[in-house]
Coordinates of C-alpha atoms in Angstrom, one line a residue:
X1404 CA 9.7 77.0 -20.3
X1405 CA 7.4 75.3 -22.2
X1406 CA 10.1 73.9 -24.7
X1407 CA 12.0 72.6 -22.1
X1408 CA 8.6 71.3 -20.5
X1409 CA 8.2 69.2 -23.7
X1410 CA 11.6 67.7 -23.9
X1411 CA 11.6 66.7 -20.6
X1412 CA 8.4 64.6 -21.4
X1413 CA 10.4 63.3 -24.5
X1414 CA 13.1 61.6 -22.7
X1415 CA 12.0 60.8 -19.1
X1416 CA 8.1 59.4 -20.5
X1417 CA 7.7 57.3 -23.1
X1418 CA 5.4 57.6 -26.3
X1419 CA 1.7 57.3 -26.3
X1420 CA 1.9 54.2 -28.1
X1421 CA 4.2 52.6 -26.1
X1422 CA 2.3 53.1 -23.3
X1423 CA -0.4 51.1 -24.7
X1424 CA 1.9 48.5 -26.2
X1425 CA 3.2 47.7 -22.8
X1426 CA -0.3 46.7 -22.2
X1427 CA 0.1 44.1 -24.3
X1428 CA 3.1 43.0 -23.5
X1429 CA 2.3 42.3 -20.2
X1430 CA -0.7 40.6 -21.1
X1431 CA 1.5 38.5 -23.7
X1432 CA 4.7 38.0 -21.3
X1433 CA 1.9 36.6 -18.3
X1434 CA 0.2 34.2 -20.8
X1435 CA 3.4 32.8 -21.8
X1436 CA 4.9 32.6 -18.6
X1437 CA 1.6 30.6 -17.0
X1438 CA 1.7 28.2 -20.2
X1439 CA 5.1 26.9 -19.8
X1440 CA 4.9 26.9 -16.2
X1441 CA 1.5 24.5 -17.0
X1442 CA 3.6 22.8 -19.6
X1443 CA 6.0 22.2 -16.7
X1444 CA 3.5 21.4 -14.1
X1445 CA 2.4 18.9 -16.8
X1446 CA 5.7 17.2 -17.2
X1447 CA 6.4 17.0 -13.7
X1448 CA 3.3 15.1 -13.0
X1449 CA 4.1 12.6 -16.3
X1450 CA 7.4 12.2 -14.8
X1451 CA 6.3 11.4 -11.3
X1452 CA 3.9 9.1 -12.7
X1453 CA 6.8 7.3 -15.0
X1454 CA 8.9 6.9 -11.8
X1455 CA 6.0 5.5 -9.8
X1456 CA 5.2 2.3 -12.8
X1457 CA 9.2 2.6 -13.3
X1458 CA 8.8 1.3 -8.6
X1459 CA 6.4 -0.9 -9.2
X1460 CA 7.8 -2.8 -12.1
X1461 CA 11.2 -3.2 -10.2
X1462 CA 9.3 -4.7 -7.5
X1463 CA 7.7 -7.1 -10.0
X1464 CA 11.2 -8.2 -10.8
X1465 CA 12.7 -8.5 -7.4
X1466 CA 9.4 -10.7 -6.7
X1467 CA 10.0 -12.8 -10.3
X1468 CA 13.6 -13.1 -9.2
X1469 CA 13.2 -13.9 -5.3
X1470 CA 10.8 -16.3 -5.9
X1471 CA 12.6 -18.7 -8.5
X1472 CA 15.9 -18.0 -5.6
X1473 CA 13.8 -19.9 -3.5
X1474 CA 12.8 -22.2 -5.6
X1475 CA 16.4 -23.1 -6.6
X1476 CA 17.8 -23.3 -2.6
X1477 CA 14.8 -25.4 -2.0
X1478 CA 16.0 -27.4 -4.8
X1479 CA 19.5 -27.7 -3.6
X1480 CA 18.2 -28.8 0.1
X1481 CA 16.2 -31.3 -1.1
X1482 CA 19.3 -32.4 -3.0
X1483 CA 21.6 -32.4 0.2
X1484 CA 18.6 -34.7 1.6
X1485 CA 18.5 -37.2 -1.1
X1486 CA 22.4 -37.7 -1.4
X1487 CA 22.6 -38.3 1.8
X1488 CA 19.7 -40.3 2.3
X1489 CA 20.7 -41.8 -1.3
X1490 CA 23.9 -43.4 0.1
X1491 CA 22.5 -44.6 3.4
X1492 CA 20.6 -46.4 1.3
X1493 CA 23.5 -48.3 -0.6
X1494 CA 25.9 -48.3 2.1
X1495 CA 28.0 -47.3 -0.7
X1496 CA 28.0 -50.6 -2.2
X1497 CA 28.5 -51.8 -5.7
X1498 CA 30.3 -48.5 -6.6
X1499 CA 27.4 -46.3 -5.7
X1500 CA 29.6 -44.3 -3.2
X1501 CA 29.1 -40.6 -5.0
X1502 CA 25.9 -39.5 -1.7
X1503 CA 28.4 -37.6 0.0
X1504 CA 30.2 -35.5 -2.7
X1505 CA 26.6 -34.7 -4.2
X1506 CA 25.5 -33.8 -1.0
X1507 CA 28.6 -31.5 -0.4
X1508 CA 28.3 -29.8 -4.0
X1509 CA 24.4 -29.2 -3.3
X1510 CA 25.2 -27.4 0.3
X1511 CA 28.1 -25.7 -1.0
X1512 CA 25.5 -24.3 -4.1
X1513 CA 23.3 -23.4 -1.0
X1514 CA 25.4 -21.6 0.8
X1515 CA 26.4 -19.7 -2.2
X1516 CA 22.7 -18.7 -2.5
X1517 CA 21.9 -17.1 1.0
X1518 CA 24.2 -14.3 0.3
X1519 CA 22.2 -13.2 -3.1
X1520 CA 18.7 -14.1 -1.0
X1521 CA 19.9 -11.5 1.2
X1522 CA 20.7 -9.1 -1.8
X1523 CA 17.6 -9.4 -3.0
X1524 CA 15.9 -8.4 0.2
X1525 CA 17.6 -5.4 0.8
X1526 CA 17.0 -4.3 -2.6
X1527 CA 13.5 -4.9 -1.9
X1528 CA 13.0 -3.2 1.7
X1529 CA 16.2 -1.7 2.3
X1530 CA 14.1 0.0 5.4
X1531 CA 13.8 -3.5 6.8
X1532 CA 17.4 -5.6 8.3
X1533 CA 17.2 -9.1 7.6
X1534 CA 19.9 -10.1 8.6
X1535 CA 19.0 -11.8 11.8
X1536 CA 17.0 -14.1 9.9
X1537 CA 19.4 -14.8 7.1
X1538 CA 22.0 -15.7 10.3
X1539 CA 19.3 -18.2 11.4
X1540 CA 18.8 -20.0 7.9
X1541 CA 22.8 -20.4 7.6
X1542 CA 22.7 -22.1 11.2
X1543 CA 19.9 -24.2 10.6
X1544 CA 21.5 -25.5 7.8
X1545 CA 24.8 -26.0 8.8
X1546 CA 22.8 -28.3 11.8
X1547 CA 20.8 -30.4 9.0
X1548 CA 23.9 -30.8 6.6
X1549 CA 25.7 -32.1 10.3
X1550 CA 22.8 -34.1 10.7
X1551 CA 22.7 -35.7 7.8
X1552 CA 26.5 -36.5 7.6
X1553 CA 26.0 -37.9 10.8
X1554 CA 22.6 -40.3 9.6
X1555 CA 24.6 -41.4 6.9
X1556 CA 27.8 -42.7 8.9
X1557 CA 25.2 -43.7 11.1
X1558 CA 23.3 -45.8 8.5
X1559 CA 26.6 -47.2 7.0
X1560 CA 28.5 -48.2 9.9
X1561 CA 25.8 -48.9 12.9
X1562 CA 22.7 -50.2 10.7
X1563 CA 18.9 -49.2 10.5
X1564 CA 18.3 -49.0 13.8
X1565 CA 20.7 -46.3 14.6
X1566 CA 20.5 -44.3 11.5
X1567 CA 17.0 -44.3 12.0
X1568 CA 16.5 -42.9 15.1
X1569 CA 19.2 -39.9 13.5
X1570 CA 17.4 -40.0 10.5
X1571 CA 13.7 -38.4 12.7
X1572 CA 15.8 -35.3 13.5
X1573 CA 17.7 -35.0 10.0
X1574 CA 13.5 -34.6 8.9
X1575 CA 12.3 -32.4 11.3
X1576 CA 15.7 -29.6 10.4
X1577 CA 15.2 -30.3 6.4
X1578 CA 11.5 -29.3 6.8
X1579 CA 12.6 -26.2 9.3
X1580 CA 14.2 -24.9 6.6
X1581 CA 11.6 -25.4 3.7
X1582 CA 9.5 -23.0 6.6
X1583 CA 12.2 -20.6 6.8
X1584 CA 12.3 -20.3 2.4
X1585 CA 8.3 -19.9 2.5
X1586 CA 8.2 -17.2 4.8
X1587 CA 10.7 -15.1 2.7
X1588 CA 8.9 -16.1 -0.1
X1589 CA 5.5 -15.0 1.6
X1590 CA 6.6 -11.9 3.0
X1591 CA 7.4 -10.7 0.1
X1592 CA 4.1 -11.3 -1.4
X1593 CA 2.7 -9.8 1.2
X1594 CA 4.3 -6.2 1.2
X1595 CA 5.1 -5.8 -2.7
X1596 CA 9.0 -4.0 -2.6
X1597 CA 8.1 -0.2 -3.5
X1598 CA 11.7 0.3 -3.3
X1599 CA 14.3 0.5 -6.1
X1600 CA 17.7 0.0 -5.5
X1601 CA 19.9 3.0 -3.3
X1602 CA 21.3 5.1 -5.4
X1603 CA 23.7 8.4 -4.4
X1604 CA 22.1 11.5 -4.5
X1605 CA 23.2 13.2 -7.7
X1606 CA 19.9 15.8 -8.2
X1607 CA 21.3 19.3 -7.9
X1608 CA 24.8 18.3 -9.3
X1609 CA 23.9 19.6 -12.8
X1610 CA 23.2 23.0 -11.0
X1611 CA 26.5 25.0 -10.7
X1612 CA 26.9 27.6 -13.2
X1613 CA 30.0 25.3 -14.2
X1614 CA 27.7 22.7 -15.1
X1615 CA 24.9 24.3 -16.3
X1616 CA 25.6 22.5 -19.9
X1617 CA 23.1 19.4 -18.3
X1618 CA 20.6 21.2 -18.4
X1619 CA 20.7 20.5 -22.5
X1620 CA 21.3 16.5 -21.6
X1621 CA 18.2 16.5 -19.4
X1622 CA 16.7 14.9 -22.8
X1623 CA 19.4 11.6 -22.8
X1624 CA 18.5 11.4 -19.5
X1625 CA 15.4 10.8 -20.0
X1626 CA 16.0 8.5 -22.8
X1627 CA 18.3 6.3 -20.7
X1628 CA 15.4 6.3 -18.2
X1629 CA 12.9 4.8 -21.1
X1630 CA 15.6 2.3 -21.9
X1631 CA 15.6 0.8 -18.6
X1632 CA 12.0 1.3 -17.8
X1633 CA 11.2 -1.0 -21.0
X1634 CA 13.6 -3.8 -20.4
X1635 CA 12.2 -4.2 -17.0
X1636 CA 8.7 -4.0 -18.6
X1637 CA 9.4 -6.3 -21.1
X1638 CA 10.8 -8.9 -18.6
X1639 CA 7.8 -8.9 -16.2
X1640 CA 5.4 -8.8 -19.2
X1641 CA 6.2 -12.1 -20.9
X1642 CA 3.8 -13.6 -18.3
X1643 CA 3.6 -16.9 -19.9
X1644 CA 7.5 -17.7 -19.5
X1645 CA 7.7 -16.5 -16.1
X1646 CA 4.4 -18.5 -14.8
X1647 CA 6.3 -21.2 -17.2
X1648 CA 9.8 -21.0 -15.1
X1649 CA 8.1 -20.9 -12.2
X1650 CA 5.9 -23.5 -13.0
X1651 CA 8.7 -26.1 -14.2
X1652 CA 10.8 -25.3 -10.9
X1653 CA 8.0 -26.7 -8.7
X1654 CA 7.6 -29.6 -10.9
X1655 CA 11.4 -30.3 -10.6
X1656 CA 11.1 -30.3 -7.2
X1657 CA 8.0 -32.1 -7.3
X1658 CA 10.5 -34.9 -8.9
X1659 CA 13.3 -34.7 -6.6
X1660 CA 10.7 -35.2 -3.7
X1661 CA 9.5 -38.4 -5.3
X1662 CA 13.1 -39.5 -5.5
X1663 CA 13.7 -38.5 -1.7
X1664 CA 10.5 -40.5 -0.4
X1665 CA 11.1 -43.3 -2.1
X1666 CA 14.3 -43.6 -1.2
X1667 CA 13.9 -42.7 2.0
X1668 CA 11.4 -45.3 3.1
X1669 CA 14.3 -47.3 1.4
X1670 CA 16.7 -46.6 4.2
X1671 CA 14.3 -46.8 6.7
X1672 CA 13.2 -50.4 5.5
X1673 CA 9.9 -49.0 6.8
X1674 CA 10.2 -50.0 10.2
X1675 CA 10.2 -48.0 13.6
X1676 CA 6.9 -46.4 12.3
X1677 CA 9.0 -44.6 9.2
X1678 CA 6.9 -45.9 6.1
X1679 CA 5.2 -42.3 5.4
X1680 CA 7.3 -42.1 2.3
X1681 CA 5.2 -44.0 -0.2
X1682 CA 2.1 -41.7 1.2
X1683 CA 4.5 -38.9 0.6
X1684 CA 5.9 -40.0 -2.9
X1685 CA 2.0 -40.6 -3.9
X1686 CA 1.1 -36.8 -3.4
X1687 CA 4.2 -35.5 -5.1
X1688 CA 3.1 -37.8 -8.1
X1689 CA -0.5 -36.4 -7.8
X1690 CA 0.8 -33.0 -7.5
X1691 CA 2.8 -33.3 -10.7
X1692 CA -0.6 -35.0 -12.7
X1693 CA -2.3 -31.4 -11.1
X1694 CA 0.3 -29.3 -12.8
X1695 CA 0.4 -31.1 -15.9
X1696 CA -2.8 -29.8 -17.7
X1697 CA -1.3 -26.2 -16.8
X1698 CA 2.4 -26.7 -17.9
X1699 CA 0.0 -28.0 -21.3
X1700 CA -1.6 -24.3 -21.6
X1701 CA 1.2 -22.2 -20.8
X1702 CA 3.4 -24.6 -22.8
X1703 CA 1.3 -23.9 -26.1
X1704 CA 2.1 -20.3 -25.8
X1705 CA 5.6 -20.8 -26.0
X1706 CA 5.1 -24.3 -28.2
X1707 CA 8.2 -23.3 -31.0
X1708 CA 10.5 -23.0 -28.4
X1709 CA 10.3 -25.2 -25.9
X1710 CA 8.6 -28.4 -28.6
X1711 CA 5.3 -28.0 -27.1
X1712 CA 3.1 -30.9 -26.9
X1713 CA 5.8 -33.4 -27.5
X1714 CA 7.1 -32.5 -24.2
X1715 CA 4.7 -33.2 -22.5
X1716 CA 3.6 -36.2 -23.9
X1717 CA 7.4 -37.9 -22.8
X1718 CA 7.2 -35.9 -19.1
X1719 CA 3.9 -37.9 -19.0
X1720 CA 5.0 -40.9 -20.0
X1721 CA 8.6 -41.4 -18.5
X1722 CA 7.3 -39.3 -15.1
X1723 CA 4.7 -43.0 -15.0
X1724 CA 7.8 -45.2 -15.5
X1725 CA 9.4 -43.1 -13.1
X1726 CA 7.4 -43.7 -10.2
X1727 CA 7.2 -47.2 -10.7
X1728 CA 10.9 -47.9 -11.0
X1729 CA 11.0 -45.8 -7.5
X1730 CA 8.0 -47.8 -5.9
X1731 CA 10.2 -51.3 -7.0
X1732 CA 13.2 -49.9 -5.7
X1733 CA 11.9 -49.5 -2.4
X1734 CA 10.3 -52.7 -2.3
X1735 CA 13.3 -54.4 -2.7
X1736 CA 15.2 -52.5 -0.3
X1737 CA 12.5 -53.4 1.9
X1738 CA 12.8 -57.1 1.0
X1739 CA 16.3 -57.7 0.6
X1740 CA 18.3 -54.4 1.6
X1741 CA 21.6 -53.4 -0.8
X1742 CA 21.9 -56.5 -2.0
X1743 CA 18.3 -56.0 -3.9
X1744 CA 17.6 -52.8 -4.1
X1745 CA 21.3 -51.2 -5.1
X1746 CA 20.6 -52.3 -8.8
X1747 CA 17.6 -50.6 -9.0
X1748 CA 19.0 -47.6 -7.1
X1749 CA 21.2 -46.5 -10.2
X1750 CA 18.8 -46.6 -12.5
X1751 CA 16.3 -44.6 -10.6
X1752 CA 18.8 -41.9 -9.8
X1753 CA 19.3 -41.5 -13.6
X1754 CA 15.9 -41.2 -14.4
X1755 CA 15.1 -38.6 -11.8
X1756 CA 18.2 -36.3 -13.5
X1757 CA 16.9 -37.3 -16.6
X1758 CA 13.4 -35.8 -15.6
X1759 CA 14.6 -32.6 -13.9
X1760 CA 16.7 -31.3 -17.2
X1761 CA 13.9 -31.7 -19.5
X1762 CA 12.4 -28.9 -17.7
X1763 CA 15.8 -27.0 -17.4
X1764 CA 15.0 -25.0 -21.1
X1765 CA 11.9 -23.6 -19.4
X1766 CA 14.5 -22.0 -16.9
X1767 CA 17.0 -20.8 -18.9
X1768 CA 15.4 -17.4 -20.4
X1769 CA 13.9 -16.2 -17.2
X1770 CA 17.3 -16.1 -16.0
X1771 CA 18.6 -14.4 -19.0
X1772 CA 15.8 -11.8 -18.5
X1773 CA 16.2 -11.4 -15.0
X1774 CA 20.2 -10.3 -15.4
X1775 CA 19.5 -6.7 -16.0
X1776 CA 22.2 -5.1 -14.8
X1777 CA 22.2 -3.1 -11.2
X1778 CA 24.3 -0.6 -12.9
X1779 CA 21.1 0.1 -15.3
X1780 CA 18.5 0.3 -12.7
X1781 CA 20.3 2.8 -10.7
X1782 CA 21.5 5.2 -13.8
X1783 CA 18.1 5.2 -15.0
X1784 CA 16.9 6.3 -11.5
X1785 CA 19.2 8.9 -11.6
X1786 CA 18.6 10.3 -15.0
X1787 CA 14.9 10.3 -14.3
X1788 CA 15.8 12.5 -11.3
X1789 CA 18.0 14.5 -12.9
X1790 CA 15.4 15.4 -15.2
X1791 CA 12.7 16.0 -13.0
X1792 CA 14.8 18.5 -11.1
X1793 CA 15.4 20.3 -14.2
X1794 CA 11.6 20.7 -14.5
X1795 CA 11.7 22.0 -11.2
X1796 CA 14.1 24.3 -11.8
X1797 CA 12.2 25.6 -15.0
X1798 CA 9.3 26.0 -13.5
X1799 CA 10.7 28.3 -11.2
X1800 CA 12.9 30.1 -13.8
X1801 CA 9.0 30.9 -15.4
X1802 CA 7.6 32.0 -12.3
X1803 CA 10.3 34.4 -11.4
X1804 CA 9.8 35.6 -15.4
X1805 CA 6.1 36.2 -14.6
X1806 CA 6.5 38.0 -11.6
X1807 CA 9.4 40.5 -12.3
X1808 CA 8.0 41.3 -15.6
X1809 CA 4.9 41.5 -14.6
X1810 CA 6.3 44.0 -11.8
X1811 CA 8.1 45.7 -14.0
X1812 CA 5.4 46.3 -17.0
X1813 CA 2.8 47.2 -14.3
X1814 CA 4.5 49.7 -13.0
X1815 CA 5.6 51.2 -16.5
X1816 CA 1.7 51.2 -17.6
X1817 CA 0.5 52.9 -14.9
X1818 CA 2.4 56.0 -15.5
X1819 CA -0.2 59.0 -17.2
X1820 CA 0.1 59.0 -20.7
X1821 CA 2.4 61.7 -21.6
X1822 CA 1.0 64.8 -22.9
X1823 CA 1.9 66.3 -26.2
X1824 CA 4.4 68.6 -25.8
X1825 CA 3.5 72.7 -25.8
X1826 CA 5.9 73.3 -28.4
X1827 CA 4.4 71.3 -30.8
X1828 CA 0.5 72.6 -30.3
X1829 CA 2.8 76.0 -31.2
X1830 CA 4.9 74.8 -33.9
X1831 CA 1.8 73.2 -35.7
X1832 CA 0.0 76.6 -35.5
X1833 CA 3.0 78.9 -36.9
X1834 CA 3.4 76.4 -39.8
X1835 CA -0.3 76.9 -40.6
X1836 CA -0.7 80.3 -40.1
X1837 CA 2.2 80.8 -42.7
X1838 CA 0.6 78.4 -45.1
X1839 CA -0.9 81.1 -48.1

């Protein structure tokens, strides 16, 4: 009975020092388990954190790239204006006939741009629809480029008196939509995007047994992620050359407004109370003599590529010679009509191209820097969700580890040490009872 007794303890309870390594083993099994489910807590955060600056630079870009959109549709506006305008002025005389095919080549690069305004607004609030506000720009528009096809013949085939009275409305729409570009521009600034761009929802696919292989790729995920992430950093973080874009857009249309004033109170011969355009042309000019001690600061940051104070010096200088030609122009439209003031016209109009693509290098890299591709922004959002779902998914893989050995070691150390078996107390004392 009592041999039996022992070998029952044998195999159905194990040893006594088992019993006390299990001990240990559950101590050692919970502290691992509640490290790398802090390690994973840890990493969760990080990544979180990662996709939150990952939001907020995106929205820096679709701000950097929405507001130099503008910038350009306000550009090619003003240049529907002025061609029009430009060849009411010469009646298209003395072979200066070209206002209405600039004009159509300025609302046809318009047109093209309300489309990618509306792009960029949906990537920044998709939760917001837009599109009854787009509709209105595109009508508004199609009323002033009407308008001002309709001042011109107006100007060419009736005289001053007509065109004038066509040329008040033609105004009032062309400054409608300059309102309509600010606000987009301003609501915008007001309610930063915290958006990125839609992408399908691809989180669990890794998690099929099938798949399970992703799990090892969570790294080049991640990687891809970082890719992106630094591209867009390293666009918005080149301050200097975006405040430098920005900055040489507003001067170009600083220029182009100069141009239209003048010319305009060239059409209008300044009668029927229409002689604000030299008032108007003089605060353009001051406007650009504001900007350029700033264009001077940002431009010495950036002096070995865009020729730095040299550049400067000749926008100073032919931006002066500029104004003046413009200011004689209108005079002798004023005086004598075409017959004066088309001679000047030409030479003016050259000038004020001349002007606006000295500033067109400034432009050319924030547009190179803004091309990231879509494609990019939305695999990087992916991967950094895949791989935060993986973390997840480990975390819970340790938690389930703690538990069910903890479950399991617990209840195998709380079983009574096993007693030494009877048989061996007995055996022990036969053997030394023998012993001479």
């Amino acid at each position: 009975m009592n041999k039996k007794s022992g070998l029952f303890h044998l195999v159905f309870h194990i040893p006594l020092t088992a019993w006390r390594g299990s001990q240990w083993v559950l101590f050692f099994m919970t502290a691992m388990g509640l490290m790398l489910a802090v390690l994973t807590l840890v990493n969760q955060l990080h990544i979180r954190a990662e996709r939150e600056r990952f939001d907020r630079a995106y929205a820096v870009k679709l701000n950097l790239e929405l507001s130099l959109h503008i910038q350009n549709m306000r550009e090619h506006s003003v240049q529907v204006e002025q061609w029009l305008v430009d060849i009411s002025a010469t009646r298209g005389l003395n072979g200066l006939d070209d206002g209405f095919k600039l004009a159509l080549k300025n609302a046809t690069l318009f047109r093209q741009g309300v489309p990618i305004l509306a792009r960029i607004l949906e990537k920044q609030h998709p939760e917001k629809d837009e599109s009854s506000r787009i509709h209105a720009l595109e009508e508004t528009f199609d009323r002033y480029y009407q308008t001002g096809l309709d001042m011109a013949n107006a100007y060419i085939h009736s005289g001053t008196l007509r065109g004038n009275d066509i040329m008040k409305t033609f105004r009032e729409q062309g400054e409608s939509i300059e309102k309509q570009l600010e606000e987009f521009l301003t609501r915008a600034h007001e309610a930063p995007a915290s958006h990125m761009a839609p992408t399908a929802p691809q989180l669990l696919s890794w998690f099929p047994p099938a798949r399970i292989w992703k799990l090892l790729m969570g790294r080049d995920s991640y990687r891809n992620y970082v890719h992106a992430r630094d591209q867009i950093l390293a666009e918005i973080d080149v301050s200097s050359q975006n405040r430098l874009a920005q900055l040489a857009q507003s001067i170009r249309v600083d220029i182009l407004r100069i141009q239209h004033w003048l010319t305009a109170v060239s059409v209008t011969r300044g009668r029927d109370g229409m002689d604000e355009g030299f008032t108007r042309a003089q605060q353009h000019y001051d406007r650009f003599q504001e900007k350029l001690p700033l264009l001077r600061q940002l431009l010495a940051v950036e002096s070995d590529s865009f020729g730095g104070m040299g550049l400067i010096k000749t926008l100073d200088q032919r931006m002066a010679i500029y104004y003046q030609n413009g200011l004689k122009m209108a005079d002798a439209y004023i005086r004598g009509g075409a017959t004066l003031g088309n001679p000047v016209m030409a030479t003016f109009d050259d000038e004020s191209t001349q002007l606006a693509d000295l500033l067109q290098p400034m432009l050319e890299p924030f547009l190179v820097r803004t091309g990231l591709n879509e494609y990019q922004v939305n695999l990087a959002r992916q991967g950094i969700g895949e791989v935060a779902s993986i973390l997840w998914v480990l975390m819970l893989l340790w938690l389930v580890l703690i538990v069910g050995s903890d479950r399991w070691l617990l209840r195998l150390s709380q079983q009574p040490p096993p007693p030494v078996p009877e048989f061996d107390v007995w055996q022990r004392r036969q053997a030394k009872a023998k012993r001479p």
